[in-house]
Coordinates of C-alpha atoms and ligand atoms in Angstrom, one line a residue:
X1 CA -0.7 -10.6 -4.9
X2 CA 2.5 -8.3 -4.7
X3 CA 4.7 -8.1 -1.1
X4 CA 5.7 -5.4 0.9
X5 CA 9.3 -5.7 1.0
X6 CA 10.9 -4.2 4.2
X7 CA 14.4 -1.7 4.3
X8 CA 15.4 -1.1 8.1
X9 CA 18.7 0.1 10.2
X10 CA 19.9 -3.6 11.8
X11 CA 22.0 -1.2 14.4
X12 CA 21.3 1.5 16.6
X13 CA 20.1 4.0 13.2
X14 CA 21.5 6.4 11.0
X15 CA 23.0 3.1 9.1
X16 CA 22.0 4.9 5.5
X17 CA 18.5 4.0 5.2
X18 CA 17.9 7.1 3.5
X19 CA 20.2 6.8 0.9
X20 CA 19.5 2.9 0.1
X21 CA 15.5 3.8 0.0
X22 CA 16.3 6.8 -2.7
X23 CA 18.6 4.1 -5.2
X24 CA 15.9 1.2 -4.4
X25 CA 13.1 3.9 -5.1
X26 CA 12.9 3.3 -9.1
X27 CA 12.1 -0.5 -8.6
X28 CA 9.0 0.4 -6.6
X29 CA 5.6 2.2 -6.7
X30 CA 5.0 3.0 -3.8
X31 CA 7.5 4.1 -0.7
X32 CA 5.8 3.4 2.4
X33 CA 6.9 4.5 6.1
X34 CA 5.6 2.5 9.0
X35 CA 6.8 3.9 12.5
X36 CA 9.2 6.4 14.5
X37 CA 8.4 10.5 13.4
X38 CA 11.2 13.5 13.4
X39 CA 13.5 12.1 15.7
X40 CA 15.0 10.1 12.2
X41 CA 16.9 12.0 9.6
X42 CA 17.3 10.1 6.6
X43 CA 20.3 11.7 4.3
X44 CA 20.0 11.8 0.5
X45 CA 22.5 12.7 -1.9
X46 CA 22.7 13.0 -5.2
X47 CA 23.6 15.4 -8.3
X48 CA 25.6 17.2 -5.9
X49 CA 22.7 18.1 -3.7
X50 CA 22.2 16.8 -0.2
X51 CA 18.7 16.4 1.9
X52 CA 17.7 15.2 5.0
X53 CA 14.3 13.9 5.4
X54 CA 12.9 13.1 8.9
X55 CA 8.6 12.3 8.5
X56 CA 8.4 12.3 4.4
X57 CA 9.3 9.3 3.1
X58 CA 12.8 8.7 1.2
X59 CA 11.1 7.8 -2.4
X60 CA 9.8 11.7 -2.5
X61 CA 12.8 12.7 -5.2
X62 CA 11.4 10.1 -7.7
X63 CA 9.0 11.1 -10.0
X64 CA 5.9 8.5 -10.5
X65 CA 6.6 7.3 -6.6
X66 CA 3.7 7.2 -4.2
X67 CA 5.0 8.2 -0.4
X68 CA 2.9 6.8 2.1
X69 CA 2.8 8.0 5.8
X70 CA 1.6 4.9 7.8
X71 CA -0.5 4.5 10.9
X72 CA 2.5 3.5 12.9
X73 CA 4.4 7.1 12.5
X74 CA 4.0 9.7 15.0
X75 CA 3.6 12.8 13.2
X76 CA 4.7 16.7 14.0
X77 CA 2.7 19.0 11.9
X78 CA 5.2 21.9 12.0
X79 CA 8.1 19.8 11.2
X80 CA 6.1 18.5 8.4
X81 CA 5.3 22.4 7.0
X82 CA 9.1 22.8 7.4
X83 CA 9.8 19.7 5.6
X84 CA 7.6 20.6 2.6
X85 CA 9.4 24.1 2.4
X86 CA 12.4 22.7 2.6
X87 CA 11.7 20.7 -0.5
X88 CA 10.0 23.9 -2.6
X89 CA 13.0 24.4 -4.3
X90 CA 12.8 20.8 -6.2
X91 CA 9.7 21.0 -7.8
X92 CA 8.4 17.9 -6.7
X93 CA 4.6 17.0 -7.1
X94 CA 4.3 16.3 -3.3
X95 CA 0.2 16.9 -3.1
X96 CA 0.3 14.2 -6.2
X97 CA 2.2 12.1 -4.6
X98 CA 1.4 12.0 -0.9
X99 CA -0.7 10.2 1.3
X100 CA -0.8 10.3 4.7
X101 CA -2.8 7.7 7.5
X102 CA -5.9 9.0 9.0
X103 CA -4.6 6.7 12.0
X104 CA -1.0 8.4 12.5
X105 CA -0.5 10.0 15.7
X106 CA -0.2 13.5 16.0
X107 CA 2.6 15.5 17.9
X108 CA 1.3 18.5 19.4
X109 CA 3.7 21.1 21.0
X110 CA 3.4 19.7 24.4
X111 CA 4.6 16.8 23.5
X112 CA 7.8 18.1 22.7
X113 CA 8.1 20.0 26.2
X114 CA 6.6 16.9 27.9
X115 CA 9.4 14.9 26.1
X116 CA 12.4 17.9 27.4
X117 CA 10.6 17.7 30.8
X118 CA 10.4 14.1 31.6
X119 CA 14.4 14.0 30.4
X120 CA 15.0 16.4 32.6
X121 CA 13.7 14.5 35.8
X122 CA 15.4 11.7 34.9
X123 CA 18.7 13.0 36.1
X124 CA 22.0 10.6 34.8
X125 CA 19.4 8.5 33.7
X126 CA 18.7 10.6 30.6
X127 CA 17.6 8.4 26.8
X128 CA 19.2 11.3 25.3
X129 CA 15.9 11.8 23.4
X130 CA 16.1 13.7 20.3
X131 CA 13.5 15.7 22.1
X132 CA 11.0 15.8 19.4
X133 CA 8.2 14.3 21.4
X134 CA 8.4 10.6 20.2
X135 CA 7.9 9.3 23.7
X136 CA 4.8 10.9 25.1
X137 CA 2.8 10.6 21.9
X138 CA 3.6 7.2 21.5
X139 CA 2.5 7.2 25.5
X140 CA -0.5 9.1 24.9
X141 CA -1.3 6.6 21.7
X142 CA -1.5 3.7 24.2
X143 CA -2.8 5.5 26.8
X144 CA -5.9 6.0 23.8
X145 CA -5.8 9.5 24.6
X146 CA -3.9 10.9 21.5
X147 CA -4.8 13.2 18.5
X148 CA -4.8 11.4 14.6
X149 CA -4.6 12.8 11.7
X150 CA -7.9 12.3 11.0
X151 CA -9.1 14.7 13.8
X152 CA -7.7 16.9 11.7
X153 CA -11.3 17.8 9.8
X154 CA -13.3 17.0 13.2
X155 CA -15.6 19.7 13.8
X156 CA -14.4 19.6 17.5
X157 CA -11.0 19.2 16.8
X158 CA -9.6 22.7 18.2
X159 CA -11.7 21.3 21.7
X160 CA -9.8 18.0 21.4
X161 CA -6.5 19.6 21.3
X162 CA -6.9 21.8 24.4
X163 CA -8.2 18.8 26.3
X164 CA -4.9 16.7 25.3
X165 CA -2.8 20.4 26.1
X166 CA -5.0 20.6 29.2
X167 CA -3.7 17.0 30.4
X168 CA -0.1 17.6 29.4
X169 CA 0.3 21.2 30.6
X170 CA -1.2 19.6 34.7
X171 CA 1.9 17.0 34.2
X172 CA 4.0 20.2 33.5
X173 CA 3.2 21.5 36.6
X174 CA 3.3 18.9 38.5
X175 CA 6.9 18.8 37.6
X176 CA 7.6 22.1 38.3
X177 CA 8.6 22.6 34.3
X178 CA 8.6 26.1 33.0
X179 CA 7.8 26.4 29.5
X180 CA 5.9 29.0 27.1
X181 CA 4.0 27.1 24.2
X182 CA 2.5 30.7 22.3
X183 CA 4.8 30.6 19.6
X184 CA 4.5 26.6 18.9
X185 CA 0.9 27.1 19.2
X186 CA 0.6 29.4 16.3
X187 CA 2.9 27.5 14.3
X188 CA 0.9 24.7 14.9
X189 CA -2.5 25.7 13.9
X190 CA -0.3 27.0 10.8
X191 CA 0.8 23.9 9.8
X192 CA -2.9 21.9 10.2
X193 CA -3.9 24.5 7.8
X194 CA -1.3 23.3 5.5
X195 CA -2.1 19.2 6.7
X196 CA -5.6 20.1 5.9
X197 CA -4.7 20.2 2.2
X198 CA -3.5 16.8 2.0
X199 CA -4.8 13.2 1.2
X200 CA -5.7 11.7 4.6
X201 CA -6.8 8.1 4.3
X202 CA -7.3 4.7 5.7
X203 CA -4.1 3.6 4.1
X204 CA -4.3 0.2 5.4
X205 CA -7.4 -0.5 2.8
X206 CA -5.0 1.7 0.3
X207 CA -2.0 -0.6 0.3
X208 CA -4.1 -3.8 0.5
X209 CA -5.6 -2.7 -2.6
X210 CA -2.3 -2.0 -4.3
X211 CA -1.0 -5.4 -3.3
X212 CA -4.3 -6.5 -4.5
X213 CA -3.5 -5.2 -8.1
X214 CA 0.3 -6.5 -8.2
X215 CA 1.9 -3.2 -6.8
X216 CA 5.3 -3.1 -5.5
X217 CA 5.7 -1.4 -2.5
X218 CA 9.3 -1.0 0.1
X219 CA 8.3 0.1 3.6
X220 CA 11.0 2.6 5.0
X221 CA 11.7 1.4 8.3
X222 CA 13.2 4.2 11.1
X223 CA 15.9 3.8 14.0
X224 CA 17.2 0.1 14.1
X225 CA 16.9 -2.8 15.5
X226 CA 18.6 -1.8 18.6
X227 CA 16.4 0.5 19.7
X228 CA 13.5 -1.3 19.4
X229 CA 11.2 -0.9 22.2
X230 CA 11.0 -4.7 22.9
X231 CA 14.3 -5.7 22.1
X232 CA 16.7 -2.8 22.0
X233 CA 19.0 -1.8 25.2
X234 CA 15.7 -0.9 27.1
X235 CA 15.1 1.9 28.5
X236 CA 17.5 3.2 26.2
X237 CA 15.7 2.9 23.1
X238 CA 13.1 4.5 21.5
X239 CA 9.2 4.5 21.9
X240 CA 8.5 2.1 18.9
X241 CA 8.5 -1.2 17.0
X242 CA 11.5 -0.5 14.9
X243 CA 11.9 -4.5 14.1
X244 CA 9.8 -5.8 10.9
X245 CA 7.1 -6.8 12.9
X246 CA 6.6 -3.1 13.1
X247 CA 5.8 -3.0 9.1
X248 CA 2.6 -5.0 9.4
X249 CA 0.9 -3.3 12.8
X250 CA 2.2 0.4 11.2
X251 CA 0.6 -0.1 7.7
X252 CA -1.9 -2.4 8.1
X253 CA -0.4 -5.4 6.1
X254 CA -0.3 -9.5 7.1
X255 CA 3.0 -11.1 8.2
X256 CA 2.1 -13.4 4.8
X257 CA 2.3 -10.3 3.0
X258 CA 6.0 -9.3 3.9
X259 CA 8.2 -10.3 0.9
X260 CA 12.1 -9.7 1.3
X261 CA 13.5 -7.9 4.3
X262 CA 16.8 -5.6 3.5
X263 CA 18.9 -5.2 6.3
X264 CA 21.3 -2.3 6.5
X265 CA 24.2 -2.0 8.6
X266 CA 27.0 0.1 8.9
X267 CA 30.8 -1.7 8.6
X268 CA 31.2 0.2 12.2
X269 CA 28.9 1.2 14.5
X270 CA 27.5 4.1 15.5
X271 CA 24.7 5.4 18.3
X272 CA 23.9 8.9 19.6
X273 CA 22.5 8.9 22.9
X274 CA 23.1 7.1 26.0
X275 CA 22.8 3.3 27.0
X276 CA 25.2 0.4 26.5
X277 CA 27.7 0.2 23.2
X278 CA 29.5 -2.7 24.2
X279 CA 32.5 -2.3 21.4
X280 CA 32.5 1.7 21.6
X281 CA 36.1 2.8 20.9
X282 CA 37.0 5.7 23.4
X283 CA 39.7 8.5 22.8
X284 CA 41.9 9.3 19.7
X285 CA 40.4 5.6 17.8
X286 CA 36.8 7.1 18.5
X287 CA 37.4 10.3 17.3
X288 CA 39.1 9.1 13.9
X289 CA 35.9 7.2 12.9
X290 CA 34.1 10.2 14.3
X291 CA 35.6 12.2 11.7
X292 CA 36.4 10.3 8.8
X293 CA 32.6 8.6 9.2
X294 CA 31.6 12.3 9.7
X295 CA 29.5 10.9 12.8
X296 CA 27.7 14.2 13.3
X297 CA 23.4 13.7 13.9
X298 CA 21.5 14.6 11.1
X299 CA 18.3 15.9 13.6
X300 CA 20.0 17.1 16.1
X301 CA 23.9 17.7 14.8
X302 CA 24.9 15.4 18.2
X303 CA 28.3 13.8 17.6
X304 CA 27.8 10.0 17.3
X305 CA 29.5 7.6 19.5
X306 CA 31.5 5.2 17.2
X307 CA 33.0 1.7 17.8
X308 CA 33.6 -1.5 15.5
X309 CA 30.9 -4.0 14.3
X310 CA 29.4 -6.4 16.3
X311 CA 28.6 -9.9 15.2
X312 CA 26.6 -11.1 18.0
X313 CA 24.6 -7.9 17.8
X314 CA 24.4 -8.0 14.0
X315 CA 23.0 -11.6 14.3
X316 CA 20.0 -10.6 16.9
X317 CA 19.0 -8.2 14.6
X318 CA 18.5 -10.6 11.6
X319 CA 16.9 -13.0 13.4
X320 CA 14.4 -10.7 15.0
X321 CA 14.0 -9.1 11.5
X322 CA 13.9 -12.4 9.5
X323 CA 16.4 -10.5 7.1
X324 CA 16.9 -12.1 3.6
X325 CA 19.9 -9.2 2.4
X326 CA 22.1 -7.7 4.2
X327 CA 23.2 -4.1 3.1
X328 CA 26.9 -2.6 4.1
X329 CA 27.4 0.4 4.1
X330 CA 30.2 3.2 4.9
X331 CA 32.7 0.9 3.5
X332 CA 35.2 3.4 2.4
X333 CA 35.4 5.3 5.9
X334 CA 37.2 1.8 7.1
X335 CA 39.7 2.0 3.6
X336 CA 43.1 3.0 5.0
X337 CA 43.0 2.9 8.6
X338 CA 45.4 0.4 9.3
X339 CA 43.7 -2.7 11.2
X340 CA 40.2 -3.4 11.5
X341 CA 38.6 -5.2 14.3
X342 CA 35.2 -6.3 15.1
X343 CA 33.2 -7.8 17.8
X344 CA 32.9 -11.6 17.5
X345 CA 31.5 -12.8 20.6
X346 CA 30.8 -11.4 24.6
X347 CA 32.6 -12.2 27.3
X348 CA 30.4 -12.1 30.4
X349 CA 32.1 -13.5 34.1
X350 CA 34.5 -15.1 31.7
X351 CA 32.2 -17.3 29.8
X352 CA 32.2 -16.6 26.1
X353 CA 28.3 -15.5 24.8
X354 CA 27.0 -14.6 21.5
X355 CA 23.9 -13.7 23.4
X356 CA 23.0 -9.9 23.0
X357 CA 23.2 -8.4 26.6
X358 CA 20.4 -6.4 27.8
X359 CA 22.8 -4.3 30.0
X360 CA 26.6 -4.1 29.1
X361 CA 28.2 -3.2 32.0
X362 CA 31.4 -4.1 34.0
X363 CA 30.9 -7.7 33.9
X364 CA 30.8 -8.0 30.7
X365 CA 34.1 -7.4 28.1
X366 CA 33.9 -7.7 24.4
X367 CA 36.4 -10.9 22.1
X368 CA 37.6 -8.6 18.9
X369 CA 38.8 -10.0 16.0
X370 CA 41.4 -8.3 13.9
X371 CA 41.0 -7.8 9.6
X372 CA 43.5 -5.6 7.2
X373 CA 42.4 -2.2 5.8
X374 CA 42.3 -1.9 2.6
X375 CA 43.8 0.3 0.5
X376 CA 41.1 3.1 -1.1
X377 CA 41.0 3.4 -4.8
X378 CA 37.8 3.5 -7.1
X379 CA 35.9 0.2 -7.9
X380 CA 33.0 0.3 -9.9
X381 CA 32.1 -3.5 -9.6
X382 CA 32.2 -5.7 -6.6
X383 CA 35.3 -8.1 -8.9
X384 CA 37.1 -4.8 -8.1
X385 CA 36.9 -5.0 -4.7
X386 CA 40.1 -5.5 -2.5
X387 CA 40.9 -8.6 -1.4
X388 CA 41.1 -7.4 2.3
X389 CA 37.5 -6.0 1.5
X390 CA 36.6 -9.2 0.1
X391 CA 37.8 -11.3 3.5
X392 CA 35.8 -8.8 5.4
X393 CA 32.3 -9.3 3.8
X394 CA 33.0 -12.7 3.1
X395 CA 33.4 -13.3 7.5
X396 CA 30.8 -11.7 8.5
X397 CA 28.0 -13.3 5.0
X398 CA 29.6 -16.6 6.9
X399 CA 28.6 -15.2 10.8
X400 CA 25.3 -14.1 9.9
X401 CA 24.3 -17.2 7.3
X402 CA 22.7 -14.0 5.0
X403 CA 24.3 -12.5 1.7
X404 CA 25.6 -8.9 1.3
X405 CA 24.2 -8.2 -1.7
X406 CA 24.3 -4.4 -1.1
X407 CA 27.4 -2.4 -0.6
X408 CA 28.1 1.3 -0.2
X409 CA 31.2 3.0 -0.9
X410 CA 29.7 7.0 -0.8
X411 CA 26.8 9.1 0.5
X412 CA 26.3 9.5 -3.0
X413 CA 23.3 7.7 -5.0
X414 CA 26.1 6.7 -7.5
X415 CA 28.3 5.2 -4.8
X416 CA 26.6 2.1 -4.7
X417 CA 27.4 -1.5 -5.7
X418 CA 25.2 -4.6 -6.5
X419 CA 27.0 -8.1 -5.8
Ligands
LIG501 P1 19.7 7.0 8.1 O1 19.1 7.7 9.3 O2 19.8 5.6 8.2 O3 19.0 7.4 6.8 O4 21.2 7.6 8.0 P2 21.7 9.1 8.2 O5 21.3 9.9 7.0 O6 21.2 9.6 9.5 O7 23.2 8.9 8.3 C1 24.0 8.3 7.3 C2 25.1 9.3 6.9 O8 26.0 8.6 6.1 C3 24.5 10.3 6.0 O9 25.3 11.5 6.2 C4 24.8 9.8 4.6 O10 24.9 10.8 3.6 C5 26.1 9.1 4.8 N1 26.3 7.9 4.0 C6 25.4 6.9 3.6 N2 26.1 5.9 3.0 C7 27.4 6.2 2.9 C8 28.6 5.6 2.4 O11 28.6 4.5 1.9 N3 29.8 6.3 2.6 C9 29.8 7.5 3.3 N4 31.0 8.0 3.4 N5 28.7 8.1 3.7 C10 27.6 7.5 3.6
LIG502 P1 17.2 7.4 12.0 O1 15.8 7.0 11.4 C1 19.8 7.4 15.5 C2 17.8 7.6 19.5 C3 18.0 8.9 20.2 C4 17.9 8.4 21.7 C5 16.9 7.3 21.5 C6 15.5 7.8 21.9 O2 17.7 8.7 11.5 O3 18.1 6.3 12.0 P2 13.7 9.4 20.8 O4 13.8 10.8 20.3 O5 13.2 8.4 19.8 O6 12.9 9.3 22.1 O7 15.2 9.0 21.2 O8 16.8 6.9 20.2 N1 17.3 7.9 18.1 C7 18.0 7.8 17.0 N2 19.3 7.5 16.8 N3 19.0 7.6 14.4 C8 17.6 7.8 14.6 O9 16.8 7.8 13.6 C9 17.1 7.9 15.9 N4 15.9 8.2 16.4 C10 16.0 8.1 17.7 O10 19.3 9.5 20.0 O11 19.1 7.7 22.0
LIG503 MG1 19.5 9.2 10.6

């Protein structure tokens, strides 16, 4: 029997998931997300060309792959027509090599204005929701009210919709929201047409089977670790498992099935959105990273705050994850900017912590620890490394008791180097 092996972001996302799932691609069959929807963008580059992916999965560019959509993800029919027009001019053999869960959520178009509504009333207390309407269909999901894409070919499924519209547009009112859902709408029933045409299937029974027959198969994890519904800054977070757990409920495998667990992680840290960043670097330091890191959303376009790496936070997420590799990436943005520093333990009413705090606020102060930049030139091979760049791996493969086997030095596929 085969394992899933499981790729996720160990911070608060956009750690380079995308890119690590298109180079790992080749050594698997079958690419496999399990949770979040459009609120991720996952950013490929390669021959010159660069995509961002947000429901598809990241193995789509490799011929031979089979993309899986999972039970777990929440999924917007128009941003999936979009998606799939988006990638027309590749070529790719995406009916061939798609299949999507018959028990994946839908978003419908009131989603999205329940999910801009229910921001709204929450004032200075905004998520900073990528307003794609993760929340309330992941609500609607446990509320065992939702839509699946297997309603999609339910005779009554137009009658279903309007009831779950019905529900959502009495909320609206209730909140006094104003909102015009006729062009959505259309789009919509556009894009089922275009859903209709697809292979929707139990794929739990689907990628037990390929396990069964010795199939390799990477699950494509969304978000990180940090915003994890259970363990992330709550309420700051988003609506879903992001941790590894999340792999087994959102496709339908066994914890015993789970093979190794890639972590990726920035060599900063980034988050877009609000809630606490305890080692966010304000001002002119910010701003470099900012725009060296080019720290712009790939969803929404949002600048990203940015700050240095965090070892206490970096070791909560292995342990939740049970991560065997780590994965560094964005290791040239730190090349040539003087001195490093990085988070190696809390300070919270003057007692030293390594224990990741739920809310980082005035209380609570951060102990940095300084490295050397290194100077950028190209390596090919990790022996080519810098020694700085060494030390700097080397501390944190020590702090977190798991090797970087992984490092990225580009967006590019190419940019990438094995230890
Ligand atoms: P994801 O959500 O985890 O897939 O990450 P995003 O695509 O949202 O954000 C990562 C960004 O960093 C993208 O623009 C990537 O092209 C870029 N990127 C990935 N790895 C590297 C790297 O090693 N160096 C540089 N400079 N950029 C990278
Ligand atoms: P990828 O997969 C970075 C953040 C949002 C917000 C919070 C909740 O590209 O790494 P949501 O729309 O889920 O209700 O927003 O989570 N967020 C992400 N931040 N990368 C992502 O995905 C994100 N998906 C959601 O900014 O703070
Ligand atoms: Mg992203």
């Amino acid at each position: 029997m085969a394992k899933v092996d499981v790729l996720l972001g160990l911070q608060w996302g956009d750690e380079g998931k995308g890119k690590v799932v298109d180079y790992l691609a080749p050594n698997y069959e079958v690419i496999a997300r399990f949770q979040g929807g459009p609120n991720a963008g996952h950013t490929l580059e390669f021959d010159g060309k660069k995509h961002v992916l947000h429901q598809i999965p990241s193995g789509i560019f490799r011929e031979g792959t089979t993309n899986i959509i999972g039970n777990g993800v929440v999924l917007d029919p128009i941003t999936f027509e979009k998606e799939l027009i988006d990638l027309q001019p590749y070529n790719l053999d995406i009916i061939g090599s798609l299949i999507l869960s018959s028990k994946a959520q839908m978003i419908i178009p009131s989603h999205r204005v329940l999910d801009a509504a229910f921001e709204k009333s929450k004032g200075d207390f905004k998520i900073g929701s990528t307003l794609r309407g993760i929340g309330p269909t992941y609500q609607d999901k446990m509320a065992r009210i939702g839509l699946r894409l297997g309603d999609v070919n339910a005779k009554d499924f137009d009658q279903r919709y309007q009831a779950l519209k019905d529900r959502h547009c009495e909320t609206l009112d209730r909140l006094e929201y104003d909102y015009d859902l006729s062009d959505q709408e259309a789009a919509f029933f556009k894009a089922i047409e275009v859903l209709r045409s697809y292979r929707i299937v139990n794929t739990e029974y689907l990628i037990n089977d390929l396990l069964v027959k010795g199939r390799s198969i990477l699950a494509e994890g969304a978000q990180g670790s940090l915003l994890d519904i259970d363990f992330g800054s709550y309420p700051y977070v988003t609506s879903s498992n992001t941790i590894s757990a999340g792999a087994c409920t959102g496709l339908g495998i066994s914890p015993r099935h789970v093979g190794e667990v890639f972590g990726i992680f920035k060599a900063y840290c980034t988050r877009v959105g609000s809630g606490p960043f305890p080692t966010e670097l304000s001002g002119a330091k910010g701003d470099k990273l900012r725009q060296q890191g080019n720290e712009f959303g790939a969803t929404t376009g949002r600048p990203r705050r940015c700050g240095w790496l965090d070892i206490p936070a970096l070791k909560y997420a292995t342990m939740l994850n049970g991560v065997t590799q780590l994965f560094m990436m964005k290791v040239d943005i730190l090349s040539d900017i003087g001195e490093i520093n990085l988070c190696d333990s809390y300070s919270h009413q003057g007692q030293d912590t390594e224990e990741f705090p739920v809310d980082f606020n005035e209380d609570w102060s951060v102990n940095l620890k300084a490295f050397k930049s290194w100077s950028h030139h190209a390596f090919n091979s990790y022996s080519q490394f810098p020694d700085e760049l060494k030390a700097y791996i080397s501390y944190i493969e020590q702090r977190t008791d798991v090797p970087i086997n992984l490092i990225s030095i580009g967006p590019d596929r190419e940019s990438t180097i094995l230890k």
